[in-house]
C-alpha atoms as an extended CHARMM CRD file, in Angstrom:
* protein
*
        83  EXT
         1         1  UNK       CA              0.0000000000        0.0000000000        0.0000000000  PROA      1               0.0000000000
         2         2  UNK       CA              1.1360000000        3.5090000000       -0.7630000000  PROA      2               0.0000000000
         3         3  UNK       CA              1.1410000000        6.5470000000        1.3940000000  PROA      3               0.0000000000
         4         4  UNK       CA             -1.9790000000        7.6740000000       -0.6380000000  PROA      4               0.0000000000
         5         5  UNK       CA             -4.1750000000        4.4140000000       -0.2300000000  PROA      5               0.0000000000
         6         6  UNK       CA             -3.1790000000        4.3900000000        3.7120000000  PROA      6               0.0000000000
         7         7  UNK       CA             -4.5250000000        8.0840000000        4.2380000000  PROA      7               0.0000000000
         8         8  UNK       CA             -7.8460000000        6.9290000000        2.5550000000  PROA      8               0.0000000000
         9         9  UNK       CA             -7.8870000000        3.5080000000        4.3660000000  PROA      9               0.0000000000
        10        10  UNK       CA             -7.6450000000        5.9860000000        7.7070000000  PROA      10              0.0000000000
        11        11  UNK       CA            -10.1390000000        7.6420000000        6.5820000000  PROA      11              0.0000000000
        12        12  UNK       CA            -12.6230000000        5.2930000000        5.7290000000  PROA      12              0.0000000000
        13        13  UNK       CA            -12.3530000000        3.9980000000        9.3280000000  PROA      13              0.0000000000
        14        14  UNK       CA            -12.7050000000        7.1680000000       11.1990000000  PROA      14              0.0000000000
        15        15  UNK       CA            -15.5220000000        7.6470000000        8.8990000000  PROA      15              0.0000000000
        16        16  UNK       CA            -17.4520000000        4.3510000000       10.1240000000  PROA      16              0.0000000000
        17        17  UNK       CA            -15.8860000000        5.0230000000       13.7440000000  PROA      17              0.0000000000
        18        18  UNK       CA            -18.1060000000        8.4870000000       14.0010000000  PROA      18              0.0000000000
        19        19  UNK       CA            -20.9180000000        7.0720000000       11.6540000000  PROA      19              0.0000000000
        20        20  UNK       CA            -21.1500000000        4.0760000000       14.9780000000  PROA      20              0.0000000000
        21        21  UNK       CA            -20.7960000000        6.9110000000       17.7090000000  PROA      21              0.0000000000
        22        22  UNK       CA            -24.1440000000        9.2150000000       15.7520000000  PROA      22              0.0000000000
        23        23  UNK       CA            -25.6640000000        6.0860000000       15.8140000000  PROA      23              0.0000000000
        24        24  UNK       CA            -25.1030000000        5.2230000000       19.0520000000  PROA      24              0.0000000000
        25        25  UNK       CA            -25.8960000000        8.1240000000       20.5870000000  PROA      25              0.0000000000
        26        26  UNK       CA            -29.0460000000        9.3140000000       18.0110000000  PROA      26              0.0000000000
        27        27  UNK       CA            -30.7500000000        5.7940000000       19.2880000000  PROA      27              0.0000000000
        28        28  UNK       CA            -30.2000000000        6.4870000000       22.7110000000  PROA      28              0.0000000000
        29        29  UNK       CA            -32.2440000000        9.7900000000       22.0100000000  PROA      29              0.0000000000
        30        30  UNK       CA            -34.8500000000        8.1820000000       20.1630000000  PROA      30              0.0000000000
        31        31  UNK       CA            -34.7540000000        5.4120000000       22.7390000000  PROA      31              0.0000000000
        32        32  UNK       CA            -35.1470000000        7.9660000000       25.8480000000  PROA      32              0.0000000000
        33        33  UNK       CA            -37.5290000000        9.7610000000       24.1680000000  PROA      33              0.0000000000
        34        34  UNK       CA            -40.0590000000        6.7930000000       23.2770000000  PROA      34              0.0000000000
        35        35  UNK       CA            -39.7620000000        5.8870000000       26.5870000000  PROA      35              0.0000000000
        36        36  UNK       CA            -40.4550000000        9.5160000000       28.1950000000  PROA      36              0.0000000000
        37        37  UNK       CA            -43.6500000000        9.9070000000       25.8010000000  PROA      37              0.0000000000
        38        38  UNK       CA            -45.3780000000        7.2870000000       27.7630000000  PROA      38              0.0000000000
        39        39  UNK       CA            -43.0800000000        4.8430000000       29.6830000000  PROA      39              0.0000000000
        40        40  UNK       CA            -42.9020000000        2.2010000000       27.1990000000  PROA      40              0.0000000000
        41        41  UNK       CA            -40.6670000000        1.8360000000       24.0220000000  PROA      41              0.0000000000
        42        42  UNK       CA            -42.7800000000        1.5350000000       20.9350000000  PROA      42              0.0000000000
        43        43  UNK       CA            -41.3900000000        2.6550000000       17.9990000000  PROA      43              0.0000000000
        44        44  UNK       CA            -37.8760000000        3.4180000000       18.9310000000  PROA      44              0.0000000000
        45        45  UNK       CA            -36.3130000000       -0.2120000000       17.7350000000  PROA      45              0.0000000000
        46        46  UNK       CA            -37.9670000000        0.7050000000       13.7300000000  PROA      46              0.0000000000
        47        47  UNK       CA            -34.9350000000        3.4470000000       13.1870000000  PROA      47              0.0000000000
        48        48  UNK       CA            -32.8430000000        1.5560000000       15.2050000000  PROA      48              0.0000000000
        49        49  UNK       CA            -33.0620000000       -1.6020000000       12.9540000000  PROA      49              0.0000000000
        50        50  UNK       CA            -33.5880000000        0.5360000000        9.4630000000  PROA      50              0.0000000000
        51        51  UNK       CA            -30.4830000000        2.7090000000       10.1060000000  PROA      51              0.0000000000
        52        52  UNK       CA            -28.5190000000       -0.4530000000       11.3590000000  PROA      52              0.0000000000
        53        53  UNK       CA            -28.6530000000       -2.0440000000        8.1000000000  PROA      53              0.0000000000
        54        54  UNK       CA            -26.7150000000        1.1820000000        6.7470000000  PROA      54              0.0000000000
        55        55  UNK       CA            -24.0380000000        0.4300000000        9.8230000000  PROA      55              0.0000000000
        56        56  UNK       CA            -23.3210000000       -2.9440000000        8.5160000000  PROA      56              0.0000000000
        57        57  UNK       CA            -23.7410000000       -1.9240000000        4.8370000000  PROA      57              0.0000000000
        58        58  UNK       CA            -20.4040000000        0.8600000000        6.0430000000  PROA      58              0.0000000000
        59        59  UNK       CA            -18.9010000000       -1.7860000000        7.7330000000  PROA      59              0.0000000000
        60        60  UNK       CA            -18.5900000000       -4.6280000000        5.1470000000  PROA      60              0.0000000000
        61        61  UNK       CA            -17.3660000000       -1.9500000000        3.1470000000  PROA      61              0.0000000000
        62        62  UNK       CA            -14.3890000000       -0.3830000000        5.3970000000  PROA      62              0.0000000000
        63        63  UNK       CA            -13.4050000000       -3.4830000000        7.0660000000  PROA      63              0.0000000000
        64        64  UNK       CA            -14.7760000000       -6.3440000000        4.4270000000  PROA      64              0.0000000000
        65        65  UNK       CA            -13.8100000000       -9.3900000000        6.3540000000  PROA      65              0.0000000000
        66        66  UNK       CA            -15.2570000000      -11.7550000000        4.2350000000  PROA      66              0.0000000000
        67        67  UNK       CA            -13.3560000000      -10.6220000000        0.5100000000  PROA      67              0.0000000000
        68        68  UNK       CA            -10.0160000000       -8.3080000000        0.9830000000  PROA      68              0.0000000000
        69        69  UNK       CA             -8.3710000000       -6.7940000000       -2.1400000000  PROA      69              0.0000000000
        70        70  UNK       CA             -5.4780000000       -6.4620000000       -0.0700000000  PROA      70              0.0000000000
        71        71  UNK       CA             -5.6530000000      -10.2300000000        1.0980000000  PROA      71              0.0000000000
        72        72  UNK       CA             -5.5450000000      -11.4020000000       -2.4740000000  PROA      72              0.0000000000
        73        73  UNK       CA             -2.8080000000       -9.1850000000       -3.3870000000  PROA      73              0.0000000000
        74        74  UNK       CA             -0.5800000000      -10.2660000000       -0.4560000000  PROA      74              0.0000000000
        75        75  UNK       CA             -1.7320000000      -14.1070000000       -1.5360000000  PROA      75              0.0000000000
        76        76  UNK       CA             -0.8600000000      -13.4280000000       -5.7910000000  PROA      76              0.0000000000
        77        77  UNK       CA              2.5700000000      -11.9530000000       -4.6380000000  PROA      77              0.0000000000
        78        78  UNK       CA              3.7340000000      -14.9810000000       -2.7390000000  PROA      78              0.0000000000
        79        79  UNK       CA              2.1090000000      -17.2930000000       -5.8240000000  PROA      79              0.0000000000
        80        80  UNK       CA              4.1230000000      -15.7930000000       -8.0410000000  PROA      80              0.0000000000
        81        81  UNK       CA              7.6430000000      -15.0660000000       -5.9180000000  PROA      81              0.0000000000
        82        82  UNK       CA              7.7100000000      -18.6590000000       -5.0740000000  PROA      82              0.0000000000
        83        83  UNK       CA              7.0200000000      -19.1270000000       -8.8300000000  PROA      83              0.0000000000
């Protein structure tokens, strides 16, 4: 990895890292104030859930555990120095 693809790599994560804290902290809004409207929690799990997909949509694409372009790289170059 260059210097280049590093700086965006850093900021892709400190872009999902403050994407979770909003999240976190927007839900526990939502979540107090469902709860102060009438001392139950009725609606408060619907954005909770919806906006959580988005989470894990940001996720799989910072992090992507399950295919890494930098994994296969790493894997080709040792095929082919070997080679």
């Amino acid at each position: 990895m260059n210097e280049q693809q590093i700086l965006e790599k850093a900021q892709d994560i400190v872009s999902f890292k403050s994407h979770l804290l909003v999240y976190i902290l927007v839900n526990l809004l939502l979540f107090g104030v469902d709860f102060y409207g009438n001392g139950l929690i009725n609606w408060a799990f619907f954005p909770l859930l919806g906006w959580g997909i988005g989470l894990v949509s940001h996720y799989f694409s910072v992090f992507n555990p399950l295919f890494s372009v930098e994994k296969e790289v790493e894997k080709l170059k040792e095929k082919y120095k070997n080679s």
